[in-house]
Coordinates of C-alpha atoms in Angstrom, one line a residue:
Chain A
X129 CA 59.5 124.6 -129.4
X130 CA 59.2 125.3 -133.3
X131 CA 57.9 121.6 -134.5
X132 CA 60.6 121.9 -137.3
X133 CA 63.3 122.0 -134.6
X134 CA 62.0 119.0 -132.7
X135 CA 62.1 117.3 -135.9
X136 CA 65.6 118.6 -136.8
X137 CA 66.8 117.5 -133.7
X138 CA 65.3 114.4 -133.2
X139 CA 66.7 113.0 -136.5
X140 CA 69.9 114.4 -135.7
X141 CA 70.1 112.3 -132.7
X142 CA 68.9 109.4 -134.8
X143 CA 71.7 109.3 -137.5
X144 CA 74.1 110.5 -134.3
X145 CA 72.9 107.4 -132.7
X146 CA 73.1 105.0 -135.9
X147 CA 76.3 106.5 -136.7
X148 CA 78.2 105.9 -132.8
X149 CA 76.9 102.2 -133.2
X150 CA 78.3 101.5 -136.1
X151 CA 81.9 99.9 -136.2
X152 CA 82.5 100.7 -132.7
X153 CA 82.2 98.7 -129.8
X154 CA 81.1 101.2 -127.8
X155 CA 77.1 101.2 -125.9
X156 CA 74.9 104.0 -127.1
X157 CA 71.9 104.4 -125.0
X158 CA 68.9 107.0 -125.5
X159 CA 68.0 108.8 -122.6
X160 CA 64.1 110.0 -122.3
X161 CA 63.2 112.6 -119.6
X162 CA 59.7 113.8 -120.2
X163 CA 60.0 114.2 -124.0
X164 CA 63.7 115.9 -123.9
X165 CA 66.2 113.4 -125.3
X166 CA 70.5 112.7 -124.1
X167 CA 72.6 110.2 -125.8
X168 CA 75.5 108.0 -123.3
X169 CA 78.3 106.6 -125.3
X170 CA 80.1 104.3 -123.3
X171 CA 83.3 102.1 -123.8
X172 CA 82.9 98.5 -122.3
X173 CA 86.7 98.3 -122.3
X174 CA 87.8 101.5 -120.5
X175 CA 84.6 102.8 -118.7
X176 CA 84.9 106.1 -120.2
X177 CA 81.5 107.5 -120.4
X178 CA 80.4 111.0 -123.0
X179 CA 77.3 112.3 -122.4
X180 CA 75.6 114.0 -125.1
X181 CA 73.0 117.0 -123.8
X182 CA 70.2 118.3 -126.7
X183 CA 69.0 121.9 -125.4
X184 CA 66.9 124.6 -127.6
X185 CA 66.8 128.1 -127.0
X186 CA 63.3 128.4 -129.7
X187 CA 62.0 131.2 -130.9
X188 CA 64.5 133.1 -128.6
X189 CA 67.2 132.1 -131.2
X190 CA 70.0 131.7 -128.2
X191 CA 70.0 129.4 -124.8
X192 CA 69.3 131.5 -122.0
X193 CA 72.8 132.1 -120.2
X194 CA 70.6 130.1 -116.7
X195 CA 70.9 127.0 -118.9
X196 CA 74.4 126.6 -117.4
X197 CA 72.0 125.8 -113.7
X198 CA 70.7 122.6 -115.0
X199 CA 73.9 121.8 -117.5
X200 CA 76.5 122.2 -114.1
X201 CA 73.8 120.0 -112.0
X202 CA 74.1 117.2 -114.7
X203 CA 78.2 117.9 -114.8
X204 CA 78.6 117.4 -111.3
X205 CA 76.3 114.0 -111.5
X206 CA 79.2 112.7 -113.1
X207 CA 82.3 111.3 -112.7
X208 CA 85.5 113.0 -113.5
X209 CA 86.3 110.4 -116.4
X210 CA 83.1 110.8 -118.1
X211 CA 82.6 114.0 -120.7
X212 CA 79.8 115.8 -120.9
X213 CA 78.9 117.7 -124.9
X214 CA 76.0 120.1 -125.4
X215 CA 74.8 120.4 -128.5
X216 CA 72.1 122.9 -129.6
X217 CA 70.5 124.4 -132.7
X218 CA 70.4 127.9 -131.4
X219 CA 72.7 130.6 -130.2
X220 CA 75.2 130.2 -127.4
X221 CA 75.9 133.7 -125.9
X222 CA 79.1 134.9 -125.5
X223 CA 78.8 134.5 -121.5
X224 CA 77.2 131.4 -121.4
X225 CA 80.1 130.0 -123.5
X226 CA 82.8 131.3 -121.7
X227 CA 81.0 129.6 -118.9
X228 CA 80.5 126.8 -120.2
X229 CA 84.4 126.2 -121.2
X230 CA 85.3 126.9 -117.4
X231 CA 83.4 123.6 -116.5
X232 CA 84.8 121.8 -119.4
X233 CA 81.7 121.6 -121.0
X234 CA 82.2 121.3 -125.0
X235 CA 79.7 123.1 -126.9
X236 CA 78.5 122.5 -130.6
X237 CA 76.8 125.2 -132.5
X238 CA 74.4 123.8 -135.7
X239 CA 76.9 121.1 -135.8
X240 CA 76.6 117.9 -138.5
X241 CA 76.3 114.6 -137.2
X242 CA 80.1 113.8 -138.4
X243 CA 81.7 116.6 -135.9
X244 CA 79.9 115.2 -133.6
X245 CA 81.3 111.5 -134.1
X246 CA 84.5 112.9 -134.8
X247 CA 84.7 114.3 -131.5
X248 CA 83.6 111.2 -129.7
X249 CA 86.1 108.8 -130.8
X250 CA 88.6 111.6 -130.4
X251 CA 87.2 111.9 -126.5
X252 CA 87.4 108.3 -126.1
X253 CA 90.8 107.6 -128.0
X254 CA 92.3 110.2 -125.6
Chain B
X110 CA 62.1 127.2 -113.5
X111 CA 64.2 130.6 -114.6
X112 CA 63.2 132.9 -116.9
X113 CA 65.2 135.7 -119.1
X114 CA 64.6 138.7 -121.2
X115 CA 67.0 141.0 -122.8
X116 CA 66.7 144.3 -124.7
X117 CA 69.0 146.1 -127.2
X118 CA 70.4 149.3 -126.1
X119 CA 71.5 152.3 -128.3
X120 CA 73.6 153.9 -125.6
X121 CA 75.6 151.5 -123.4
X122 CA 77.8 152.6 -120.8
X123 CA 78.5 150.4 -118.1
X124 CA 79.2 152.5 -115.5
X125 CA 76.4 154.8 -116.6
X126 CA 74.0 151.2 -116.3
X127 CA 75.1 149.9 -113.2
X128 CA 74.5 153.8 -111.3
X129 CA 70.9 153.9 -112.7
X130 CA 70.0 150.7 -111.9
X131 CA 71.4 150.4 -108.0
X132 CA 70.3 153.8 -107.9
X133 CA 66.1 152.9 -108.4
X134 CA 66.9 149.1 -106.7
X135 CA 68.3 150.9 -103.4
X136 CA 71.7 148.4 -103.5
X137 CA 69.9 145.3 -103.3
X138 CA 72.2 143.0 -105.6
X139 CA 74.0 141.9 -102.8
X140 CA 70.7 140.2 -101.3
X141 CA 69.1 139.1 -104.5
X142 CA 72.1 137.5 -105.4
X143 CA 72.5 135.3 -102.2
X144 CA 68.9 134.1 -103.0
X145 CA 69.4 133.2 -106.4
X146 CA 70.6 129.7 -107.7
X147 CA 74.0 131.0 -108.2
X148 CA 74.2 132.0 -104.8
X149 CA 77.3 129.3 -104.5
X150 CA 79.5 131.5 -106.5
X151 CA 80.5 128.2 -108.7
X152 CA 79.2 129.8 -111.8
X153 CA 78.8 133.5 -111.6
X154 CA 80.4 136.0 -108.9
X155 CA 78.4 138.6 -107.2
X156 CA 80.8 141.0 -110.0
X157 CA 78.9 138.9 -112.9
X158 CA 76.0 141.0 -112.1
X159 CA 76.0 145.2 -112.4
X160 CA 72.4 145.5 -110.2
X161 CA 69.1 143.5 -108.9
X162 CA 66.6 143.4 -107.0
X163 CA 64.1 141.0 -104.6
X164 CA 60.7 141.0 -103.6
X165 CA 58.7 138.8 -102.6
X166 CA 58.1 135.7 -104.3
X167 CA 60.8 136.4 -107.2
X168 CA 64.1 138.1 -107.9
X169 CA 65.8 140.2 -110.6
X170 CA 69.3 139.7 -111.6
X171 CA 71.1 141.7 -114.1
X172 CA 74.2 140.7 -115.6
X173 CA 76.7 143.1 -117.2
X174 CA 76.8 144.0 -120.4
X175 CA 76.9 142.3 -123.3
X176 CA 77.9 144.1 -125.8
X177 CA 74.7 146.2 -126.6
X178 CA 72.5 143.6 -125.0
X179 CA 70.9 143.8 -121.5
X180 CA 70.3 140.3 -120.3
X181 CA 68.1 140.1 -117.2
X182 CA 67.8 137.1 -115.0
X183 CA 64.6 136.6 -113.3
X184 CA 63.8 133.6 -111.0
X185 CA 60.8 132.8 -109.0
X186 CA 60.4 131.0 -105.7
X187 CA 57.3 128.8 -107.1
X188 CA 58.9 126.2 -109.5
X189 CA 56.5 125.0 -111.4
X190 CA 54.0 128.2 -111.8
X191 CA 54.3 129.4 -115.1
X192 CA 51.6 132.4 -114.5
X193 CA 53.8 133.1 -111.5
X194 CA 56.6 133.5 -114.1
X195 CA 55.5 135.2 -116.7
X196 CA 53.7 137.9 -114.2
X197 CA 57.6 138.5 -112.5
X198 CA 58.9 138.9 -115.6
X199 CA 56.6 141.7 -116.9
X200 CA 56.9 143.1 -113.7
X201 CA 60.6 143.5 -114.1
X202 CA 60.6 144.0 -117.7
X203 CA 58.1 147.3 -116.7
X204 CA 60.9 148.5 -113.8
X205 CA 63.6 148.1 -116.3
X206 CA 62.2 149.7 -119.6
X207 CA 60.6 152.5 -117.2
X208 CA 64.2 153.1 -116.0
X209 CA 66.2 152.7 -119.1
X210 CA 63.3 155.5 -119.9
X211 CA 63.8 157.9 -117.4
X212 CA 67.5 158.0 -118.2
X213 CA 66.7 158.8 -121.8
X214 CA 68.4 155.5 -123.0
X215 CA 66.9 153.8 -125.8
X216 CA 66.0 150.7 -126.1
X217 CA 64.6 148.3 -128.8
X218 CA 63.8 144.6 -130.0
X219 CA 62.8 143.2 -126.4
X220 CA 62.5 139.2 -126.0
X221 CA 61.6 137.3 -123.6
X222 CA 61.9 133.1 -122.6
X223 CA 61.2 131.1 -120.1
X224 CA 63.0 127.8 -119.6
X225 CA 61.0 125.2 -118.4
X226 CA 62.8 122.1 -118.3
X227 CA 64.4 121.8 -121.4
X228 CA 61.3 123.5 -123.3
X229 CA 61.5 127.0 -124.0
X230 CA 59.2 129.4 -124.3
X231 CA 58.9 132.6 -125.9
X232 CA 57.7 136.0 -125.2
X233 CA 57.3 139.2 -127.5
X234 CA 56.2 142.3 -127.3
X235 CA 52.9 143.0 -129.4
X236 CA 53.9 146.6 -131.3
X237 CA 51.4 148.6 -132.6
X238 CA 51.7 147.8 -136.2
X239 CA 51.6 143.9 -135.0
X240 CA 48.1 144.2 -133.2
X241 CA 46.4 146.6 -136.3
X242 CA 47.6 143.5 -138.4
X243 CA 46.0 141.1 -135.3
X244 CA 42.5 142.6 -135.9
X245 CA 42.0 142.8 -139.6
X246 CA 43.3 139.3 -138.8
X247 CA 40.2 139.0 -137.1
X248 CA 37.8 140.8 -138.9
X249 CA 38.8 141.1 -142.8
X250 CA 36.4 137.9 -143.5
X251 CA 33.5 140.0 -142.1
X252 CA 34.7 142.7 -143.7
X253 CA 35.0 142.2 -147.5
X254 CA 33.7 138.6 -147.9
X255 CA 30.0 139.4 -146.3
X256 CA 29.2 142.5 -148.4
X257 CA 30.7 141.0 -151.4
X258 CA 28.3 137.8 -150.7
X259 CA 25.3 139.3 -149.8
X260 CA 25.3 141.1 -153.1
X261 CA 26.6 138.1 -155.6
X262 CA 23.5 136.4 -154.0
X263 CA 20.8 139.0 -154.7
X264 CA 22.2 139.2 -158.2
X265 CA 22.1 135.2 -158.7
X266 CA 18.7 136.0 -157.7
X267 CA 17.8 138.2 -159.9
X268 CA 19.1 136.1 -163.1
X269 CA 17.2 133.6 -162.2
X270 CA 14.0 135.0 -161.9
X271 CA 13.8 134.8 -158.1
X272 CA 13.8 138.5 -156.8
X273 CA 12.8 141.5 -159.2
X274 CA 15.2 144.7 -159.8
X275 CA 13.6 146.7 -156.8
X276 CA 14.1 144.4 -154.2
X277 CA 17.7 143.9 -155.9
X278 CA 18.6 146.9 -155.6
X279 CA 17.0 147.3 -151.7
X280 CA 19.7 144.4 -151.0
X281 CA 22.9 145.7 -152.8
X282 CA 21.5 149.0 -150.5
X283 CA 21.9 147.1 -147.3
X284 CA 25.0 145.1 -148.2
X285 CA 26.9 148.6 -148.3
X286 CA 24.9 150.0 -144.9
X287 CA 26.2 146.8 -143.0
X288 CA 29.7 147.2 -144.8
X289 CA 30.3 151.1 -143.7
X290 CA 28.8 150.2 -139.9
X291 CA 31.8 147.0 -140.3
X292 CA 33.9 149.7 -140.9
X293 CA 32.8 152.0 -138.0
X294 CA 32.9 149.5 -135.8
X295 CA 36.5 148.8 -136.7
X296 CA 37.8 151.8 -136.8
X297 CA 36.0 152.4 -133.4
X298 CA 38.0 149.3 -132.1
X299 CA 41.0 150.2 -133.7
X300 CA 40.7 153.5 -131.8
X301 CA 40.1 151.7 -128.2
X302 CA 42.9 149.3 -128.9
X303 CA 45.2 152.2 -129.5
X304 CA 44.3 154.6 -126.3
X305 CA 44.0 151.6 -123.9
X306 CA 46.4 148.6 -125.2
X307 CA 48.8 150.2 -127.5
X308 CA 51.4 151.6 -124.9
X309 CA 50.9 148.6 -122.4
X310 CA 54.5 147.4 -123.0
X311 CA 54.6 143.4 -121.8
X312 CA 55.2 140.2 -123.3
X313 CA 52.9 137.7 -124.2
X314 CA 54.2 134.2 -124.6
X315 CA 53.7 131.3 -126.9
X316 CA 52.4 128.6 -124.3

């Protein structure tokens, strides 16, 4: 992965993460797995859980449409009250989207950190 | 471990793809599908996929069309073998290109990844033009800065009294015999690298 992308990304999820803390009473927790990194926003109050899934596609500028394999594992990990986001730097083809909106997977595309938030509260106001 | 490439085509006709292709793979979607990791039908349908193939160790999947893009699937049995991986998808890539050629469809701006984890990896396909520029890459130090040095120092020499005009003059000599053999000897690279390496079509990957 281009070191420029790591970087964008890994500040991304650090504001992302500042910016869920703050105000809110919900638990942000950073999830490490062998350098990749997830954020879990959870409410104390109702339970409701949103997962928050960083891929890259890299040089090949899209995510390979078999990154729905490991993105339906994770999905089906959880519980049907807890939302899973994907949010990438590169491409999403036009199948993999499609895809991904049958498993009610939300997708951001080079989204800013406020979209992101935006959608959080609005998943866990609804 | 799963691994893709995809190539541009200029003529794309479904129909036209999925005849050629089941046509050289003998009909074997149907068991290369039911091997795959999508063999549960959760995801993508047999119908997802306009041909394939298996042998052993790996398996080709490809999906239909995308617009002018031909997206291949390829997955291996070894999991954690990225030599495995990149060797099945050149393998493919060659079946594919050779039959897209044999049709007289053409093709362009290959690409290749492979998706280890989360961390991609990315293969291209080295063109002509991009291995020329790989060996003056290589050799343009030898080239111009060694002629150009050998004969700044015999003339530092010579202004300061340490070598006389003759044997000057027998150095600038040999600086421009060692430059023109440089230059034979590239062009006679050059001239291997274009019989032998030029039309091997695969992709090398960033790892």
């Amino acid at each position: 992965m281009p070191e420029t992308t790591l970087y964008k990304e890994k500040q991304f999820i650090d504001q992302l993460s500042e910016q869920l803390s703050q105000g809110q009473d919900w638990k942000v927790e950073t999830e490490t797995d062998g350098g990749s990194t997830d954020l879990i926003v959870r409410d104390p109050h109702s339970g409701k859980r949103i997962f928050i899934e960083f891929q890259e596609g890299g040089q090949y500028g899209e995510l390979p449409i078999s990154s729905i394999l490991s993105l339906n594992k994770q999905k089906s990990r959880l519980l049907p009250s807890d939302l899973l986001l994907l949010v990438t730097f590169s491409g999403i083809p036009a199948l993999l989207a499609s895809k991904l909106k049958e498993l009610g997977i939300l997708a951001f595309t080079r989204p800013s950190v406020e979209e992101v938030v935006g959608q959080v509260r609005y998943a866990m106001s609804a | 471990m799963t691994g893709e490439f995809k190539i541009q085509l200029k003529k794309y006709d479904q129909a036209v793809l999925t005849r050629i292709f089941n046509q050289e793979y003998h009909g074997k979607l149907g068991q290369a599908y039911s091997q795959s990791a999508y063999n549960d039908g959760k995801i993508f349908t047999k119908a997802d996929f306009c041909s394939g193939t298996i042998t052993a160790g790996s398996l080709l999947l490809i999906y239909t069309l995308q617009a002018d893009t031909l997206m291949c699937y390829v997955e291996t049995e070894v999991t954690q073998d990225l030599g495995v991986m990149k060797k099945a998808i050149n393998t493919y890539f060659g079946q594919v290109i050779s039959i897209l050629d044999k049709n007289k469809i053409k093709w362009h701006h290959p690409e290749a990844t492979i998706k280890l984890e989360k961390y991609p990896f990315y293969g291209y396909l080295k063109t002509l033009p991009k291995r020329i520029r790989a060996i003056f890459d290589e050799k343009w130090e030898k080239l111009l800065l060694s002629p150009i040095a050998s004969i700044l120092a015999s003339y530092c020499a010579i202004r300061f009294n340490l070598l006389d005009k003759d044997e000057y003059i027998k150095d600038v000599k040999k600086a421009v015999i060692l430059t023109i053999e440089a230059y034979i000897g590239l062009t006679a690279i050059l001239i291997i690298q274009i019989l032998f390496k030029a039309n091997k079509k695969e992709f090398t990957f960033n790892i």
